[in-house]
Each structure stands twice: as structure tokens, then as C-alpha cells.
Amino acid sequence: MTVEDPSPSELPTRPFGRTHIGAPTGSEAAAFDRQAIDRVGVPQYTLMENAGRSAAQILDKLHPDGTVVAVVGAGNNGGDALVLLRTLAAWGRTVRALVVADRVDEGLEHGWGLSTVLDTDLADDAAYDAILAGAGVVVDGILGTGIRGAPRARQAHAIEAVNRCPAPVFALDIPSGVDAGTGAAPGAAVRARETVAFGWPKLGSLVPPGRSLAGRLVAVEIGFPPDGPTFAAGVITPGWAHARLPRRESETHKYAVGTLLVVAGRAGMGGAAVMAARAAQRSGIGLLRVASAAENREIIQTTAPEAIFVDLDDPGAVHAALERSAAVAAGPGLGTDTAAGDALSVVLAGSIGKPTVLDADALTLAAAGRTPALEELARNRPLVLTPHTGELERITSHGRDAVAADRVGVARAAAATLGATVLLKGLPSVVAAPEGRVRVDVVGTSDLATGGMGDVLTGVVGSFLAQGAPPDEAAALGLYYSGRAAALAGRGAGLIPDDVVDGLSHVLLEEGDGLTDLDLPFVVFDADPPR
């Protein structure tokens, strides 16, 4: 099965993202705000003006018709909403403010005299709903990134009214009620069609349930100083991936651009080895060897004839292959019996110092004690682990509930404990380095939830390791390019691993920051809602 070359008009437009897009928690964002204001001297009102005006431009582009009603809370988030309303009013839009606060900064109106209703003047839910009923779009400016726990009754009442309204909801910075650090929504939370984040998308809007509540997620530059902060988490953007994609010298050869040994496929599971092998080949590897059960020789040599077949049951042949390979990718379809454990142990003993990615059955064998402990392996080689939630539960003490509550925190803790890069698969997938760096994927969708996709990812990550990418970058690049290839295929729920493999050669040619239909210079990030 092949994918025809798409025309530019057929390409998926998003995500769009510049090279360095952080994903701060609420406290990290607040700390940088204070630094910009107190140490650098950026006026707080300048940031607020830029935020509100930028959001107004995006709203006017996405929702050009109808009355704009903003639900305005206290603090900076409410101030941003007032600037947005005033800006739209100056452009001729009909606007209205529903204030859910004891006071707001009326100086932000700049004499425009915005039409304002106080929530305390509304008798009941029907009156609330009547205010919002005439809106073409509702702006959520109720709560900002500093919320901890469930919203108070007054704000929760406003959030519930916003969610009842049939008009699209446009959230500022993060949907009200969502924790900016964890994505949790312990009480009422706004369901937005779009969210415009200021500076950077907040971490809580990138992970569940916050990600689903945020809808389309856009981030805008609002005048922060150029010496940007180093947040603990960042986004895997097109710009980041393109900047870190391994490059070939103009004069080179196959051994210089990466040699990989894929260890996969017990008897009858040759397909897993084939998918990992073909994905590695399409990701730029120079020379590939595949160590698999002898019974799989024919299918592997038929479907991946460029690869060198190695009999996994021949220790001498395996050692010779390891000596000639720069990196190892092991686990897909390998099996979990004693023979598989013995074969994998031979591979791991002979690959000390070589970058290694372990997936699927390799993780199960390690969890069962049939190989050296993962912590030991990580001490003698650069190591990437690619567990899904169930596999993470087997190799660490972190259960499903912990992952659901804070997948970024769990991935970071697992990486620190094991001393390895952890690529925690899911929606979103997360890459955590042992030193604490985290990168969040934004291209993966539920279309990837089909058998064999993990094998493809293992091959792609292994290929980038063999080409010299550091472990955490190889893992993040594997996520981005396999996810982008899936989007390019356009198969929806009918996606199969071959579609991704065939699309890899196309996406490796893409350059720059990606595409967005928001032709505005201050837009730095744009991603569709998850599906």
C-alpha cells in the first residue's frame, strides 16, 4: 500500500509551532511574568494590552460575525477579556461584558463605555442564559492559570452557564476550571472551542482532561523579553523537530549515517519485525540488520530485502551484528518465554555502550526479571523505554490512576528512577529525560490506536538513535514524525502501520514551523483539538 504525493492544498495544516515552545505550569508562567515585570521592566499593562489585542485579532478571524459576550472575572484574566472587548468595539463589533467579580479595572475601557452586566444583578439561571443567548461567541475570561482546586460557587455558576450556551466558547490562556499544571478539572470547567494562550500553551492545556476542554489551542507572543525561561516541559513542534532532525553530510556512506540492529519477532511474529524494520529504513537509516527467529527469514527478506537477516538463535551471528551496529531496537513481537529472555539477554550483554530502545515484550521480560534490571541497563548505555500505561505499571510502581492524574509527573518520576528516557505512550505521549526535561507530543491521535503502531515507533526511534540523536531527542523525533506521517495519510480510523511507514519519507522532507491558517506574525503555536 502506498500514499500518493499530496498537493500543498491537501496537506494537514496543523500543528504549527516554532522551535522553542515551552509548556509552563501556572506557577512557572506567573514567575516569569514577575521576572519580566520586576527585573526587566516590561509594564504589566503592556502585557495585558498585547494579550487582549492579539486574542481579539484571532477571535475576529475565527468568528467574524455576531455579538461578542465576555464573561469577565477578577485579576489579569478578566483584564485581558476587557482589553479584547474594547479592541473589538473599536473595530465596530457589538460587545458586552458579564462581570463575575466584585470589581474590575475600568481603566482598561479607555473611554469606550462597554455594555456591562453584573452577575449579582441576575435573578436566576434563566436571566444568566438570556445574557448569553444572543452571543455569536462567548469569551471565557473567568479564571486564569492560578486556580488550585475546584472553582468557588460564584465562578462555578458562571462556568456552568457558559457551558449551557450554544455559542462557541473562546477561552483566554486556559479554560476556566482547568489546573494549568496537571490538566485536572476537579470541579466545573469551561469547554472551549478555541483557547488562546499568552506566551506559551500551558502544560495543563496539553494533557487530559484539560486538552479536550481547550479545543483548538493557539499561543501568541505578547512582548515578553527575549531571554526566555527554561521551563521543565516543552512542546514537540514542527520547528523543534526540523531543527533537530539528523542531517547527512553531502559526501558520506551507509555506515556513517547510522547502522541499526532490530531485534524482533518470535516464530510466527515476523510481521512485528517487518514493521519495525521498514519504519527504520524509511527514517533515514544507512544500514539495517534484523535479528529474528529463523522461521521469519523468508517474510523479512521478502518485505525488507535491503535489511541483513540475522538468526536470533545464533549467538555468534548476533554478536557479529552488534559489533557492526551503532544502536539497537528490541522488543516488538519478541515473545515473553524463557527462550526470548535468553536471546534478549545475549543482545543486551553484547551491546553495552550502544544506544538502545526497548519496547513491548522487551519491557515485559525486564519486568519479569529475565534480563538485567532496567536501572542497570541504563547505567551502561543510553536507554530509551517506550511503555504504554500497562507496561509502565509493570516496570515501575506507578499505577494507572497515577498516570491518569498526572502523566507528565509520572513520566518524569519514572525517568529519574530508572535513569532512562521514558516515552510514555498515550494521548498525549510524553518524553521524559532522566535529568527532568519533558516534551509533550501534539500530533498523535486516536487513529494510531491499532496493532503494530508501537513496532513502527520503535523502528523510527531506533533509526534516530543510530543516526546520533540523543535519547530524549530520538524519542521525541520518533513521536513527531510517525504522528505527522499518520496525519498525512488521511486514513482516519482506517489507518494501518503501512500508511505511516509509507508517509515517513514525505514528512522527513518538510521544513520549517509547519502551517497555520492564522496568518498573524505573533502566532507562535497552533494545534487542533485531540481526536
XYZ file of C-alpha atoms in Angstrom:
531
model
C 0.000 0.000 0.000
C 1.401 3.405 -0.910
C 0.470 7.001 -0.241
C 0.334 9.300 -3.270
C 2.213 12.558 -3.045
C -0.257 15.136 -1.744
C -0.573 18.591 -3.182
C 0.137 21.500 -0.794
C -3.582 22.279 -0.542
C -4.253 18.746 0.700
C -1.675 18.768 3.484
C -2.958 18.869 7.068
C -2.372 22.444 8.183
C -1.649 21.894 11.841
C 0.229 21.693 14.110
C 2.214 24.869 13.674
C 4.945 25.646 16.153
C 8.214 27.495 16.320
C 11.441 25.889 17.531
C 11.218 26.731 21.209
C 7.713 26.466 22.645
C 7.611 25.929 26.382
C 4.763 24.359 28.305
C 4.826 26.081 31.704
C 2.724 25.261 34.694
C 0.684 28.087 36.151
C 3.315 28.810 38.786
C 6.134 28.809 36.208
C 4.210 31.212 33.986
C 3.465 33.504 36.937
C 7.116 33.507 37.998
C 8.217 34.538 34.524
C 5.560 37.230 34.420
C 7.000 38.663 37.651
C 10.532 38.464 36.264
C 9.531 40.292 33.082
C 7.741 42.996 35.065
C 10.034 43.431 38.066
C 13.502 42.667 36.688
C 13.259 43.589 33.010
C 10.760 46.401 33.383
C 8.056 45.283 30.982
C 4.906 47.107 32.175
C 2.153 44.751 33.273
C -0.386 46.764 31.303
C 1.707 46.336 28.170
C 1.497 42.572 28.510
C -2.232 42.790 29.145
C -2.804 45.094 26.176
C -0.820 42.809 23.872
C -2.630 39.722 25.154
C -6.112 41.178 24.778
C -5.437 42.734 21.395
C -3.844 39.578 19.974
C -6.742 37.474 21.219
C -9.172 39.952 19.660
C -7.500 39.606 16.262
C -7.705 35.827 16.401
C -11.319 35.874 17.578
C -12.285 38.272 14.797
C -10.643 35.998 12.238
C -12.250 32.780 13.529
C -15.630 34.291 14.464
C -16.149 37.361 12.282
C -19.885 37.728 12.871
C -22.202 38.229 15.818
C -22.162 39.807 19.240
C -19.197 39.014 21.469
C -20.086 38.437 25.116
C -17.186 38.060 27.546
C -17.669 36.571 30.993
C -15.172 38.626 32.972
C -13.602 37.569 36.246
C -11.213 39.329 38.571
C -7.473 39.576 38.032
C -5.376 39.534 34.877
C -7.608 37.085 33.032
C -10.548 39.437 33.413
C -8.327 42.330 32.358
C -7.341 40.501 29.196
C -11.030 39.972 28.438
C -11.809 43.678 28.874
C -8.981 44.663 26.513
C -10.330 42.171 23.981
C -13.837 43.651 24.227
C -12.604 47.226 23.968
C -10.492 46.364 20.928
C -13.377 44.651 19.159
C -15.674 47.558 19.997
C -13.189 49.932 18.381
C -13.309 47.767 15.265
C -17.090 48.035 15.132
C -18.117 44.743 16.739
C -21.044 44.646 19.173
C -19.697 43.554 22.547
C -20.945 43.009 26.076
C -19.346 42.146 29.419
C -20.878 39.873 32.052
C -18.814 40.580 35.162
C -18.314 37.798 37.716
C -16.301 39.815 40.216
C -16.740 42.479 42.854
C -14.678 44.888 40.790
C -12.753 45.101 37.516
C -10.216 47.604 36.205
C -12.489 50.091 34.468
C -9.431 51.992 33.273
C -8.928 49.307 30.651
C -12.030 50.519 28.805
C -10.190 53.660 27.602
C -13.419 55.601 27.469
C -15.321 53.123 25.323
C -18.007 52.601 27.961
C -18.518 48.881 27.471
C -22.002 47.499 27.999
C -21.709 45.683 31.316
C -23.949 43.419 33.406
C -23.062 42.237 36.915
C -23.792 38.628 37.783
C -25.183 39.774 41.126
C -27.955 41.596 39.249
C -29.164 38.360 37.620
C -32.059 36.757 39.448
C -31.679 33.165 38.288
C -30.260 30.808 35.671
C -32.806 31.971 33.122
C -31.512 35.528 33.426
C -27.943 34.265 33.084
C -28.853 32.304 29.981
C -30.660 35.289 28.464
C -27.478 37.387 28.615
C -25.509 34.719 26.764
C -28.288 33.694 24.368
C -27.663 36.474 21.890
C -23.931 35.867 21.637
C -22.237 34.884 18.409
C -19.254 33.849 20.509
C -18.678 33.743 24.276
C -15.293 34.676 25.694
C -14.157 32.861 28.825
C -12.250 35.331 30.988
C -13.452 33.978 34.331
C -10.398 32.313 35.869
C -6.731 32.275 34.941
C -3.767 29.981 35.430
C -3.513 30.452 39.177
C -6.538 28.327 40.117
C -5.974 25.456 42.562
C -8.784 23.020 43.169
C -12.417 23.415 42.194
C -13.762 26.880 41.362
C -15.760 28.652 44.041
C -19.538 28.694 43.791
C -19.777 32.079 42.082
C -17.280 31.203 39.354
C -18.668 27.661 39.014
C -22.119 29.123 38.393
C -20.714 31.261 35.570
C -18.823 28.319 34.075
C -21.967 26.197 34.032
C -23.852 28.987 32.273
C -21.108 29.285 29.649
C -21.270 25.545 29.015
C -25.058 25.704 28.561
C -24.769 28.396 25.924
C -24.981 27.116 22.322
C -22.485 29.689 21.047
C -18.832 28.711 20.531
C -16.605 29.438 23.523
C -13.281 31.236 23.151
C -11.089 30.801 26.251
C -8.270 33.101 27.322
C -4.982 31.460 28.385
C -6.620 28.276 29.709
C -10.238 27.162 30.094
C -11.564 28.302 33.458
C -11.528 25.490 35.994
C -8.560 23.629 34.463
C -5.387 23.275 36.545
C -2.596 24.821 34.466
C -0.048 22.350 35.816
C -1.805 18.988 35.644
C -4.796 19.489 33.353
C -7.114 18.361 36.139
C -10.651 19.719 36.309
C -11.789 18.899 39.853
C -14.974 20.971 39.558
C -16.798 22.965 36.921
C -14.628 23.654 33.865
C -15.265 25.520 30.627
C -15.496 23.513 27.404
C -13.907 25.772 24.788
C -13.858 25.556 21.025
C -10.621 27.555 20.975
C -8.141 28.641 23.608
C -5.623 31.434 23.038
C -2.663 31.123 25.404
C -0.379 34.030 26.188
C 3.309 33.399 25.670
C 3.097 29.617 25.625
C 0.442 26.899 25.857
C 0.114 25.956 29.495
C 1.027 22.403 30.416
C -2.462 21.712 31.763
C -3.994 22.507 28.368
C -1.804 19.857 26.710
C -2.739 16.879 28.896
C -6.117 15.328 29.754
C -8.709 16.354 30.600
C -7.522 19.910 30.012
C -6.507 19.183 26.438
C -10.021 18.178 25.403
C -11.524 21.153 27.202
C -9.174 23.609 25.461
C -10.225 22.728 21.899
C -8.047 24.274 19.230
C -5.011 25.616 21.075
C -3.198 28.733 19.884
C -0.330 30.546 21.598
C 0.677 34.142 20.902
C 3.738 36.268 21.620
C 2.789 39.228 23.825
C 6.040 41.101 24.432
C 7.996 39.001 26.896
C 11.777 39.697 26.910
C 13.975 37.686 24.518
C 15.865 35.840 27.251
C 13.137 33.256 27.609
C 12.803 30.965 30.591
C 13.759 27.319 30.759
C 10.539 25.568 31.691
C 10.586 21.969 32.828
C 8.330 20.950 29.921
C 8.141 21.893 26.267
C 6.198 21.011 23.137
C 7.398 18.815 20.280
C 6.673 21.276 17.486
C 7.390 21.120 13.742
C 10.057 23.782 14.199
C 11.718 21.836 17.015
C 11.653 18.565 15.070
C 13.030 20.110 11.887
C 15.857 21.801 13.811
C 16.927 18.519 15.433
C 16.442 16.097 12.572
C 19.784 14.336 11.925
C 21.464 15.726 8.824
C 23.678 13.880 6.363
C 26.922 15.289 5.053
C 26.920 15.768 1.292
C 29.774 13.264 0.980
C 29.012 10.223 3.119
C 28.316 6.481 3.063
C 25.864 3.998 4.570
C 27.984 3.192 7.623
C 28.382 6.864 8.504
C 24.665 7.705 8.514
C 23.572 5.102 11.032
C 23.578 1.341 11.419
C 20.830 -0.301 13.446
C 20.092 -3.791 14.715
C 16.377 -4.509 15.167
C 15.715 -7.447 17.478
C 12.134 -8.561 16.961
C 9.781 -11.353 16.036
C 9.475 -14.801 17.543
C 8.381 -17.603 15.221
C 5.081 -16.597 13.664
C 5.510 -12.921 14.605
C 7.594 -11.852 11.647
C 5.182 -9.008 10.933
C 6.356 -7.097 14.033
C 9.941 -7.337 12.842
C 8.950 -6.221 9.342
C 7.074 -3.148 10.574
C 9.920 -2.039 12.839
C 12.453 -2.704 10.082
C 10.592 -0.837 7.341
C 9.941 2.112 9.647
C 13.649 2.328 10.456
C 14.523 2.199 6.748
C 12.093 4.995 5.914
C 13.523 7.142 8.732
C 16.927 7.587 7.152
C 18.986 4.679 8.469
C 22.087 3.799 6.455
C 22.234 0.053 7.078
C 19.774 -2.207 8.860
C 20.156 -5.653 10.380
C 17.193 -7.629 11.689
C 17.700 -10.360 14.283
C 14.647 -12.609 14.338
C 13.573 -16.243 14.563
C 14.830 -18.362 11.686
C 11.241 -19.104 10.699
C 10.788 -15.405 9.847
C 13.692 -15.213 7.397
C 11.570 -15.500 4.263
C 8.991 -12.864 5.186
C 11.639 -10.409 6.345
C 13.841 -10.849 3.309
C 10.812 -10.613 1.041
C 9.307 -7.468 2.551
C 12.532 -5.723 3.636
C 15.113 -7.079 1.192
C 17.573 -4.269 1.912
C 17.975 -5.460 5.511
C 20.527 -8.069 6.539
C 18.871 -11.033 8.250
C 20.426 -12.384 11.458
C 19.353 -15.656 13.078
C 18.399 -14.705 16.644
C 19.189 -18.223 17.852
C 22.810 -17.949 16.673
C 24.763 -16.094 19.417
C 27.825 -15.735 17.210
C 25.861 -14.125 14.421
C 24.108 -11.832 16.902
C 27.432 -10.706 18.418
C 28.863 -10.023 14.964
C 25.796 -7.952 14.090
C 26.066 -5.997 17.324
C 29.690 -5.165 16.683
C 28.731 -3.643 13.341
C 25.679 -1.721 14.593
C 25.625 1.726 16.154
C 22.324 1.218 18.009
C 19.793 -1.439 18.984
C 15.978 -1.527 18.901
C 14.499 -4.548 20.664
C 11.150 -5.941 21.715
C 8.431 -5.996 19.038
C 6.856 -9.452 18.818
C 9.838 -10.993 20.586
C 7.839 -13.186 22.956
C 8.000 -13.451 26.730
C 9.082 -17.047 27.287
C 12.423 -18.289 28.595
C 13.938 -18.538 25.121
C 13.039 -14.915 24.371
C 14.547 -13.818 27.673
C 17.759 -15.696 26.949
C 18.030 -14.234 23.448
C 17.416 -10.694 24.674
C 19.980 -11.127 27.456
C 22.581 -12.082 24.841
C 21.742 -8.930 22.889
C 21.912 -6.686 25.945
C 25.189 -8.195 27.159
C 26.762 -7.598 23.770
C 25.520 -4.043 23.274
C 26.953 -2.241 26.302
C 27.550 1.393 25.417
C 25.294 1.324 22.372
C 22.140 3.488 22.358
C 19.189 1.146 22.836
C 15.407 1.397 22.655
C 13.340 -1.264 24.427
C 9.662 -1.745 23.680
C 6.804 -4.197 24.128
C 7.989 -7.717 25.041
C 11.441 -6.434 25.992
C 9.843 -4.374 28.767
C 7.752 -7.333 29.915
C 10.855 -9.546 30.053
C 12.721 -6.914 32.048
C 9.802 -6.529 34.461
C 9.765 -10.315 34.973
C 13.472 -10.357 35.858
C 14.514 -12.298 32.757
C 17.025 -9.629 31.758
C 19.271 -7.333 33.785
C 17.293 -4.655 35.614
C 16.427 -1.574 33.600
C 18.324 0.626 36.062
C 21.445 -1.462 35.425
C 20.994 -1.276 31.669
C 20.617 2.484 31.851
C 23.933 2.781 33.667
C 25.890 1.194 30.831
C 24.192 2.627 27.739
C 21.929 5.471 26.568
C 18.493 3.898 27.004
C 15.002 4.708 25.732
C 11.952 2.875 27.077
C 8.620 3.123 25.242
C 5.897 1.796 27.567
C 2.178 2.259 27.349
C 0.397 2.707 30.677
C 0.118 -1.020 31.412
C 3.798 -1.610 30.673
C 4.802 1.366 32.804
C 2.823 -0.159 35.649
C 4.839 -3.366 35.254
C 8.274 -1.729 35.223
C 7.637 0.899 37.941
C 5.466 1.434 40.996
C 3.215 3.894 39.139
C -0.303 2.595 38.523
C -2.969 3.582 36.045
C -4.662 6.002 38.427
C -1.403 7.885 38.959
C -0.824 8.152 35.202
C -4.374 9.374 34.652
C -3.943 12.024 37.353
C -0.541 13.347 36.219
C 1.026 11.604 33.222
C 3.789 14.223 32.894
C 4.760 13.937 36.555
C 4.697 10.134 36.416
C 6.831 10.008 33.264
C 9.331 12.391 34.826
C 9.493 10.363 38.045
C 9.906 7.088 36.135
C 12.738 8.508 34.040
C 14.533 9.768 37.131
C 14.129 6.453 38.970
C 15.198 4.255 36.055
C 17.897 6.582 34.740
C 16.477 6.190 31.226
C 14.492 8.280 28.784
C 10.844 7.265 29.126
C 8.466 7.665 26.191
C 5.082 7.153 27.823
C 2.626 6.368 25.037
C -0.921 7.676 25.166
C -2.832 10.840 24.341
C -0.704 12.756 24.584
C 2.509 10.779 24.520
C 5.203 12.257 26.743
C 9.004 12.024 26.582
C 10.849 12.435 29.878
C 14.639 12.508 30.204
C 16.368 11.314 33.401
C 17.509 14.897 34.087
C 13.885 16.056 34.258
C 13.318 17.508 30.787
C 9.881 16.698 29.392
C 8.460 17.114 25.899
C 4.782 16.717 25.061
C 3.532 15.391 21.727
C 0.757 17.258 19.883
C 0.410 15.295 16.624
C -0.757 11.899 17.889
C -4.435 10.972 17.571
C -6.658 8.022 18.399
C -6.127 6.882 14.788
C -2.807 5.462 15.982
C -4.556 3.082 18.384
C -4.153 -0.018 16.246
C -1.907 -3.068 16.328
C 1.625 -2.593 15.036
C 1.952 1.152 15.594
C 4.264 0.556 18.554
C 6.505 -1.557 16.319
C 6.689 1.302 13.822
C 7.547 3.799 16.568
C 10.319 1.518 17.875
C 11.864 1.360 14.421
C 11.752 5.122 13.944
C 13.215 5.873 17.396
C 15.936 3.260 16.835
C 16.795 4.815 13.497
C 17.243 8.272 15.003
C 19.358 6.811 17.816
C 21.599 5.142 15.256
C 21.912 8.439 13.385
C 23.293 10.086 16.508
C 20.309 11.810 18.112
C 20.435 11.922 21.950
C 17.946 9.528 23.568
C 15.275 12.057 24.521
C 15.517 13.787 21.132
C 15.358 10.471 19.267
C 12.207 9.558 21.198
C 10.577 12.936 20.553
C 11.533 12.877 16.875
C 10.073 9.386 16.570
C 6.790 10.588 18.029
C 6.587 13.641 15.837
C 7.462 12.085 12.500
C 5.370 8.938 12.937
C 2.409 11.050 14.104
C 2.853 13.502 11.258
C 3.021 10.639 8.750
C -0.248 9.317 10.149
C -1.892 12.708 9.678
C -0.528 12.967 6.156
C -2.021 9.582 5.262
C -5.514 10.922 5.979
C -6.946 7.470 6.681
C -8.748 8.321 9.920
C -9.724 5.279 11.933
C -8.779 3.110 8.943
C -5.083 3.928 9.443
C -2.700 0.956 9.436
C 1.050 0.833 10.152
C 1.933 0.599 6.450
C 0.311 4.014 5.920
C 2.646 5.532 8.488
C 5.714 3.797 7.095
C 4.919 4.959 3.572
C 4.360 8.522 4.761
C 7.667 8.859 6.617
C 9.683 9.713 3.520
C 7.289 12.594 2.783
C 7.317 14.154 6.239
C 11.103 13.971 6.545
C 11.199 16.442 3.649
C 9.024 19.011 5.424
C 10.800 22.141 6.606
C 10.141 24.986 8.984
C 7.485 25.597 11.586
C 4.543 23.886 9.902
C 1.402 25.504 8.562
C -1.438 27.524 10.052
C -4.340 29.431 8.549
C -3.805 32.174 11.148
C -1.606 34.473 9.071
C -0.590 36.629 12.018
C 3.082 37.184 12.932
C 2.543 36.925 16.669
C 1.085 33.400 16.489
C 3.798 31.005 17.688
C 1.810 27.781 18.095
C -1.423 26.330 16.697
C -2.771 22.812 17.230
C -6.075 21.138 16.506
C -8.161 19.614 19.291
C -7.380 15.960 20.051
C -9.319 13.196 18.367
